[in-house]
Amino acid sequence: MTEPSLHSSGAELLEVHRLRLVEAPAPHVSSEDRLALDRAWEEAVRANPSFFDGPVVASAGLTWEGPHSVVLAWVRTTYRHYALRRVPGAASWLPSLFVAIVQPTEDGRLLAGRMSPTTASPGRWQLPGGSVEPPDDHEPLDVAALRRHAARELVEETGIDTASDDLTLWGVTRGENGSIGVLFLAPCQPAALLRKRFAALVSAETALGREPELDRIAFVRSPAELADLGGALVDYLEPVVRRYAEERSGAMSDPNRSLDDGG
């Protein structure tokens, strides 16, 4: 089944209105891949001592099951497993699964943040968001759980405390390497408030001797403005900005349509 999507820079932006998550078994890791994994992880930690091997959820594939409806398979693993991406020919590596927040301003721009030097992707511009932690035993991983993850990432990275129920499923990104991102649309906020909350967060983190995950934020209205940011961009950022600009333009020309209608 083919569904509407936007392609750009190796990433797809899928128009998804319903998302069902199903846990799958983790792939078998051969002894050869295990040794290569351990070496790759040790090298990664030496290069960036801030890396840690905590529990995380990875993607095991995405399939359509109806119009604008997908099933996302996921597995339990740890961050160490992602080091297999550095091993040529490794057969059991897993794509990442993450949440990201589309945070608009009242004047139609979107918030983007630049990753700090100690993160896995220093200097890269992306939406606020991050990896998903596996649920406790007998707890589901569903859209409500992803909303909670997204709300937590938003406040931790930008200082904006938004209730999870105020986040709307907005789409799903699929990267060229199979990574899956679940996007949530946040309520519009004044740009001045977003800057104030971010500045307060950075000040508080610095006072505690910690480096914030984002070292800078900016607001963009169109894909053309992304070039002005300087630095690398996450692969999904351009199609997200483009789709939001198109939806906003359509909503402004049609007073009976809102951005929450899903396009």
mmCIF file of C-alpha atoms in Angstrom:
data_model
loop_
_atom_site.group_PDB
_atom_site.id
_atom_site.type_symbol
_atom_site.label_atom_id
_atom_site.label_comp_id
_atom_site.label_asym_id
_atom_site.label_seq_id
_atom_site.Cartn_x
_atom_site.Cartn_y
_atom_site.Cartn_z
ATOM 1 C CA MET A 1 0.000 0.000 0.000
ATOM 2 C CA THR A 2 1.405 3.379 -0.994
ATOM 3 C CA GLU A 3 0.725 6.359 1.234
ATOM 4 C CA PRO A 4 1.434 10.088 0.902
ATOM 5 C CA SER A 5 4.990 11.086 1.778
ATOM 6 C CA LEU A 6 7.568 13.787 1.188
ATOM 7 C CA HIS A 7 11.103 12.821 0.197
ATOM 8 C CA SER A 8 14.135 14.985 0.797
ATOM 9 C CA SER A 9 17.786 14.547 1.728
ATOM 10 C CA GLY A 10 17.364 10.794 2.084
ATOM 11 C CA ALA A 11 14.385 11.018 4.479
ATOM 12 C CA GLU A 12 10.668 10.387 4.026
ATOM 13 C CA LEU A 13 7.945 12.238 5.871
ATOM 14 C CA LEU A 14 4.919 9.955 6.090
ATOM 15 C CA GLU A 15 1.428 11.292 6.678
ATOM 16 C CA VAL A 16 0.303 9.059 9.542
ATOM 17 C CA HIS A 17 -2.883 9.547 11.541
ATOM 18 C CA ARG A 18 -2.897 6.213 13.390
ATOM 19 C CA LEU A 19 0.103 4.398 14.823
ATOM 20 C CA ARG A 20 0.154 0.942 16.393
ATOM 21 C CA LEU A 21 3.299 -0.335 18.113
ATOM 22 C CA VAL A 22 4.203 -4.020 18.416
ATOM 23 C CA GLU A 23 7.169 -5.448 20.299
ATOM 24 C CA ALA A 24 9.420 -7.814 18.337
ATOM 25 C CA PRO A 25 12.325 -10.052 19.410
ATOM 26 C CA ALA A 26 15.787 -8.559 19.105
ATOM 27 C CA PRO A 27 17.901 -9.990 16.296
ATOM 28 C CA HIS A 28 20.557 -12.589 17.079
ATOM 29 C CA VAL A 29 24.050 -11.126 17.276
ATOM 30 C CA SER A 30 26.747 -13.507 16.083
ATOM 31 C CA SER A 31 29.921 -13.963 18.126
ATOM 32 C CA GLU A 32 31.865 -12.204 15.359
ATOM 33 C CA ASP A 33 29.522 -9.211 15.402
ATOM 34 C CA ARG A 34 29.597 -9.189 19.220
ATOM 35 C CA LEU A 35 33.379 -8.822 19.265
ATOM 36 C CA ALA A 36 33.222 -6.088 16.608
ATOM 37 C CA LEU A 37 30.438 -4.382 18.574
ATOM 38 C CA ASP A 38 32.476 -4.328 21.772
ATOM 39 C CA ARG A 39 35.480 -2.848 19.949
ATOM 40 C CA ALA A 40 33.341 -0.214 18.204
ATOM 41 C CA TRP A 41 31.658 0.767 21.475
ATOM 42 C CA GLU A 42 34.963 1.097 23.306
ATOM 43 C CA GLU A 43 36.280 3.322 20.519
ATOM 44 C CA ALA A 44 33.140 5.464 20.624
ATOM 45 C CA VAL A 45 33.380 5.943 24.408
ATOM 46 C CA ARG A 46 37.060 6.862 24.168
ATOM 47 C CA ALA A 47 36.168 9.497 21.573
ATOM 48 C CA ASN A 48 33.243 10.803 23.671
ATOM 49 C CA PRO A 49 33.324 9.798 27.365
ATOM 50 C CA SER A 50 29.813 11.166 27.882
ATOM 51 C CA PHE A 51 28.332 8.145 26.051
ATOM 52 C CA PHE A 52 26.540 5.651 28.303
ATOM 53 C CA ASP A 53 25.049 2.217 27.716
ATOM 54 C CA GLY A 54 21.472 2.590 28.938
ATOM 55 C CA PRO A 55 18.277 0.859 27.784
ATOM 56 C CA VAL A 56 16.710 2.130 24.583
ATOM 57 C CA VAL A 57 14.083 1.164 22.005
ATOM 58 C CA ALA A 58 15.104 0.483 18.406
ATOM 59 C CA SER A 59 13.048 0.107 15.251
ATOM 60 C CA ALA A 60 12.369 -3.316 13.742
ATOM 61 C CA GLY A 61 10.392 -2.084 10.733
ATOM 62 C CA LEU A 62 7.301 -0.177 9.682
ATOM 63 C CA THR A 63 4.376 -1.423 7.561
ATOM 64 C CA TRP A 64 1.129 0.134 6.347
ATOM 65 C CA GLU A 65 -2.132 -1.457 7.516
ATOM 66 C CA GLY A 66 -4.628 1.051 6.124
ATOM 67 C CA PRO A 67 -4.999 4.620 4.877
ATOM 68 C CA HIS A 68 -2.656 6.801 6.941
ATOM 69 C CA SER A 69 -2.278 3.915 9.422
ATOM 70 C CA VAL A 70 0.981 2.102 10.205
ATOM 71 C CA VAL A 71 2.317 -0.649 12.430
ATOM 72 C CA LEU A 72 5.714 0.023 13.979
ATOM 73 C CA ALA A 73 7.680 -2.961 15.285
ATOM 74 C CA TRP A 74 10.168 -2.211 18.063
ATOM 75 C CA VAL A 75 12.762 -4.086 20.092
ATOM 76 C CA ARG A 76 14.457 -3.633 23.444
ATOM 77 C CA THR A 77 18.193 -3.013 23.300
ATOM 78 C CA THR A 78 20.859 -0.675 24.688
ATOM 79 C CA TYR A 79 22.818 2.210 23.220
ATOM 80 C CA ARG A 80 25.863 -0.058 22.868
ATOM 81 C CA HIS A 81 24.092 -1.938 20.069
ATOM 82 C CA TYR A 82 24.054 1.195 17.909
ATOM 83 C CA ALA A 83 27.851 0.927 17.636
ATOM 84 C CA LEU A 84 27.275 -1.884 15.106
ATOM 85 C CA ARG A 85 26.497 0.841 12.579
ATOM 86 C CA ARG A 86 30.225 1.557 12.586
ATOM 87 C CA VAL A 87 31.044 -2.057 11.624
ATOM 88 C CA PRO A 88 31.099 -2.693 7.845
ATOM 89 C CA GLY A 89 29.073 -5.758 6.918
ATOM 90 C CA ALA A 90 27.406 -6.213 10.324
ATOM 91 C CA ALA A 91 24.094 -8.003 9.777
ATOM 92 C CA SER A 92 22.310 -7.474 13.106
ATOM 93 C CA TRP A 93 22.472 -3.690 13.585
ATOM 94 C CA LEU A 94 19.218 -1.889 14.394
ATOM 95 C CA PRO A 95 17.842 1.455 13.168
ATOM 96 C CA SER A 96 16.959 3.989 15.833
ATOM 97 C CA LEU A 97 13.481 4.968 17.028
ATOM 98 C CA PHE A 98 12.982 8.481 18.342
ATOM 99 C CA VAL A 99 10.387 11.151 19.040
ATOM 100 C CA ALA A 100 10.616 14.752 17.841
ATOM 101 C CA ILE A 101 8.491 17.809 18.531
ATOM 102 C CA VAL A 102 7.271 20.263 15.909
ATOM 103 C CA GLN A 103 7.179 23.445 18.004
ATOM 104 C CA PRO A 104 5.664 26.379 16.084
ATOM 105 C CA THR A 105 5.713 30.039 16.982
ATOM 106 C CA GLU A 106 2.665 32.272 16.722
ATOM 107 C CA ASP A 107 4.086 33.895 13.575
ATOM 108 C CA GLY A 108 4.460 30.607 11.682
ATOM 109 C CA ARG A 109 8.072 29.615 12.297
ATOM 110 C CA LEU A 110 9.401 26.335 13.700
ATOM 111 C CA LEU A 111 11.944 25.902 16.480
ATOM 112 C CA ALA A 112 15.173 24.058 15.603
ATOM 113 C CA GLY A 113 18.022 23.338 18.002
ATOM 114 C CA ARG A 114 21.748 22.731 17.555
ATOM 115 C CA MET A 115 23.248 19.729 19.333
ATOM 116 C CA SER A 116 25.935 20.467 21.948
ATOM 117 C CA PRO A 117 29.567 19.345 21.520
ATOM 118 C CA THR A 118 29.251 16.445 24.003
ATOM 119 C CA THR A 119 26.275 14.823 22.231
ATOM 120 C CA ALA A 120 26.363 12.034 19.648
ATOM 121 C CA SER A 121 25.840 14.548 16.799
ATOM 122 C CA PRO A 122 27.634 17.773 17.795
ATOM 123 C CA GLY A 123 26.700 20.847 15.788
ATOM 124 C CA ARG A 124 23.752 19.205 14.020
ATOM 125 C CA TRP A 125 20.471 21.108 13.746
ATOM 126 C CA GLN A 126 17.295 19.158 14.488
ATOM 127 C CA LEU A 127 13.932 19.339 16.212
ATOM 128 C CA PRO A 128 13.769 18.901 19.988
ATOM 129 C CA GLY A 129 13.454 15.205 20.771
ATOM 130 C CA GLY A 130 15.380 12.050 21.458
ATOM 131 C CA SER A 131 15.503 8.294 21.807
ATOM 132 C CA VAL A 132 12.697 6.298 23.426
ATOM 133 C CA GLU A 133 13.235 4.292 26.601
ATOM 134 C CA PRO A 134 11.614 0.841 26.846
ATOM 135 C CA PRO A 135 8.555 0.567 29.095
ATOM 136 C CA ASP A 136 8.557 -1.278 32.412
ATOM 137 C CA ASP A 137 7.298 -4.853 32.463
ATOM 138 C CA HIS A 138 3.564 -5.100 31.778
ATOM 139 C CA GLU A 139 3.469 -1.450 30.633
ATOM 140 C CA PRO A 140 2.597 -0.757 26.964
ATOM 141 C CA LEU A 141 4.623 1.233 24.489
ATOM 142 C CA ASP A 142 1.891 3.075 22.629
ATOM 143 C CA VAL A 143 1.205 6.541 21.252
ATOM 144 C CA ALA A 144 0.349 7.840 24.734
ATOM 145 C CA ALA A 145 3.727 6.639 26.019
ATOM 146 C CA LEU A 146 5.483 8.268 23.059
ATOM 147 C CA ARG A 147 3.650 11.525 23.823
ATOM 148 C CA ARG A 148 4.991 11.414 27.369
ATOM 149 C CA HIS A 149 8.516 10.827 26.069
ATOM 150 C CA ALA A 150 8.112 13.749 23.682
ATOM 151 C CA ALA A 151 6.826 16.094 26.414
ATOM 152 C CA ARG A 152 9.773 15.149 28.629
ATOM 153 C CA GLU A 153 12.287 15.742 25.813
ATOM 154 C CA LEU A 154 10.732 19.123 25.049
ATOM 155 C CA VAL A 155 11.071 20.434 28.590
ATOM 156 C CA GLU A 156 14.533 18.903 29.097
ATOM 157 C CA GLU A 157 15.934 20.424 25.895
ATOM 158 C CA THR A 158 14.080 23.741 25.621
ATOM 159 C CA GLY A 159 12.515 24.471 29.017
ATOM 160 C CA ILE A 160 9.003 24.452 27.505
ATOM 161 C CA ASP A 161 6.707 22.477 29.826
ATOM 162 C CA THR A 162 3.836 21.230 27.666
ATOM 163 C CA ALA A 163 1.317 18.646 28.852
ATOM 164 C CA SER A 164 1.599 15.413 26.883
ATOM 165 C CA ASP A 165 -2.131 15.498 26.086
ATOM 166 C CA ASP A 166 -1.537 18.784 24.242
ATOM 167 C CA LEU A 167 0.794 17.074 21.754
ATOM 168 C CA THR A 168 -0.797 15.841 18.515
ATOM 169 C CA LEU A 169 0.537 13.003 16.353
ATOM 170 C CA TRP A 170 1.681 14.832 13.224
ATOM 171 C CA GLY A 171 3.608 12.302 11.137
ATOM 172 C CA VAL A 172 6.384 9.738 10.963
ATOM 173 C CA THR A 173 9.809 10.116 9.402
ATOM 174 C CA ARG A 174 11.765 7.260 7.848
ATOM 175 C CA GLY A 175 15.460 7.854 7.268
ATOM 176 C CA GLU A 176 17.571 6.398 4.520
ATOM 177 C CA ASN A 177 19.161 4.044 7.062
ATOM 178 C CA GLY A 178 15.743 2.885 8.321
ATOM 179 C CA SER A 179 15.590 5.094 11.410
ATOM 180 C CA ILE A 180 12.043 5.991 12.473
ATOM 181 C CA GLY A 181 10.966 9.247 14.068
ATOM 182 C CA VAL A 182 7.485 9.871 15.490
ATOM 183 C CA LEU A 183 6.582 13.565 15.241
ATOM 184 C CA PHE A 184 4.249 15.418 17.586
ATOM 185 C CA LEU A 185 2.875 18.909 16.986
ATOM 186 C CA ALA A 186 2.979 21.210 20.030
ATOM 187 C CA PRO A 187 0.731 24.236 20.604
ATOM 188 C CA CYS A 188 1.954 27.553 19.163
ATOM 189 C CA GLN A 189 4.012 29.707 21.513
ATOM 190 C CA PRO A 190 5.392 33.253 21.224
ATOM 191 C CA ALA A 191 8.995 33.191 20.002
ATOM 192 C CA ALA A 192 9.986 35.525 22.828
ATOM 193 C CA LEU A 193 8.669 33.039 25.409
ATOM 194 C CA LEU A 194 10.520 30.151 23.759
ATOM 195 C CA ARG A 195 13.773 32.122 23.836
ATOM 196 C CA LYS A 196 13.216 33.120 27.485
ATOM 197 C CA ARG A 197 12.533 29.538 28.611
ATOM 198 C CA PHE A 198 15.546 28.209 26.690
ATOM 199 C CA ALA A 199 17.843 30.867 28.145
ATOM 200 C CA ALA A 200 16.633 29.993 31.664
ATOM 201 C CA LEU A 201 17.263 26.290 31.011
ATOM 202 C CA VAL A 202 20.812 26.915 29.743
ATOM 203 C CA SER A 203 21.549 29.123 32.744
ATOM 204 C CA ALA A 204 20.273 26.483 35.184
ATOM 205 C CA GLU A 205 22.217 23.653 33.524
ATOM 206 C CA THR A 206 25.410 25.711 33.428
ATOM 207 C CA ALA A 207 25.054 26.587 37.120
ATOM 208 C CA LEU A 208 24.945 22.841 37.862
ATOM 209 C CA GLY A 209 28.091 22.229 35.819
ATOM 210 C CA ARG A 210 26.210 20.472 33.039
ATOM 211 C CA GLU A 211 26.129 21.174 29.326
ATOM 212 C CA PRO A 212 22.599 21.374 27.842
ATOM 213 C CA GLU A 213 21.784 19.000 24.980
ATOM 214 C CA LEU A 214 21.070 21.967 22.714
ATOM 215 C CA ASP A 215 23.527 24.846 22.751
ATOM 216 C CA ARG A 216 21.475 27.125 20.505
ATOM 217 C CA ILE A 217 17.959 27.498 19.101
ATOM 218 C CA ALA A 218 16.671 29.268 16.002
ATOM 219 C CA PHE A 219 13.344 29.762 14.226
ATOM 220 C CA VAL A 220 12.789 28.986 10.550
ATOM 221 C CA ARG A 221 9.813 29.737 8.321
ATOM 222 C CA SER A 222 10.791 27.924 5.106
ATOM 223 C CA PRO A 223 13.284 25.349 3.774
ATOM 224 C CA ALA A 224 15.258 28.188 2.175
ATOM 225 C CA GLU A 225 16.012 29.610 5.645
ATOM 226 C CA LEU A 226 17.659 26.363 6.780
ATOM 227 C CA ALA A 227 20.805 27.240 4.833
ATOM 228 C CA ASP A 228 21.228 30.311 7.045
ATOM 229 C CA LEU A 229 21.595 28.165 10.161
ATOM 230 C CA GLY A 230 25.082 27.010 9.236
ATOM 231 C CA GLY A 231 26.190 23.466 10.012
ATOM 232 C CA ALA A 232 24.737 20.019 9.379
ATOM 233 C CA LEU A 233 20.990 19.341 9.371
ATOM 234 C CA VAL A 234 19.250 16.148 10.442
ATOM 235 C CA ASP A 235 17.817 14.464 7.342
ATOM 236 C CA TYR A 236 14.142 14.985 8.238
ATOM 237 C CA LEU A 237 14.340 18.708 9.034
ATOM 238 C CA GLU A 238 13.840 20.090 5.520
ATOM 239 C CA PRO A 239 10.706 18.026 4.689
ATOM 240 C CA VAL A 240 9.203 18.849 8.099
ATOM 241 C CA VAL A 241 9.708 22.594 7.632
ATOM 242 C CA ARG A 242 8.367 22.379 4.088
ATOM 243 C CA ARG A 243 5.242 20.445 5.081
ATOM 244 C CA TYR A 244 4.481 22.778 7.989
ATOM 245 C CA ALA A 245 4.855 25.840 5.735
ATOM 246 C CA GLU A 246 2.528 24.279 3.152
ATOM 247 C CA GLU A 247 -0.077 23.335 5.780
ATOM 248 C CA ARG A 248 0.050 26.800 7.310
ATOM 249 C CA SER A 249 -0.370 28.371 3.887
ATOM 250 C CA GLY A 250 -3.348 26.106 3.195
ATOM 251 C CA ALA A 251 -4.923 26.845 6.579
ATOM 252 C CA MET A 252 -4.563 30.600 6.047
ATOM 253 C CA SER A 253 -6.252 30.370 2.635
ATOM 254 C CA ASP A 254 -9.043 28.136 4.017
ATOM 255 C CA PRO A 255 -10.460 29.473 7.312
ATOM 256 C CA ASN A 256 -12.343 26.185 7.891
ATOM 257 C CA ARG A 257 -9.114 24.170 7.985
ATOM 258 C CA SER A 258 -6.598 23.993 10.849
ATOM 259 C CA LEU A 259 -3.082 22.589 11.100
ATOM 260 C CA ASP A 260 -4.394 19.797 13.338
ATOM 261 C CA ASP A 261 -6.500 18.452 10.462
ATOM 262 C CA GLY A 262 -3.481 16.514 9.203
ATOM 263 C CA GLY A 263 -3.274 18.122 5.766
#
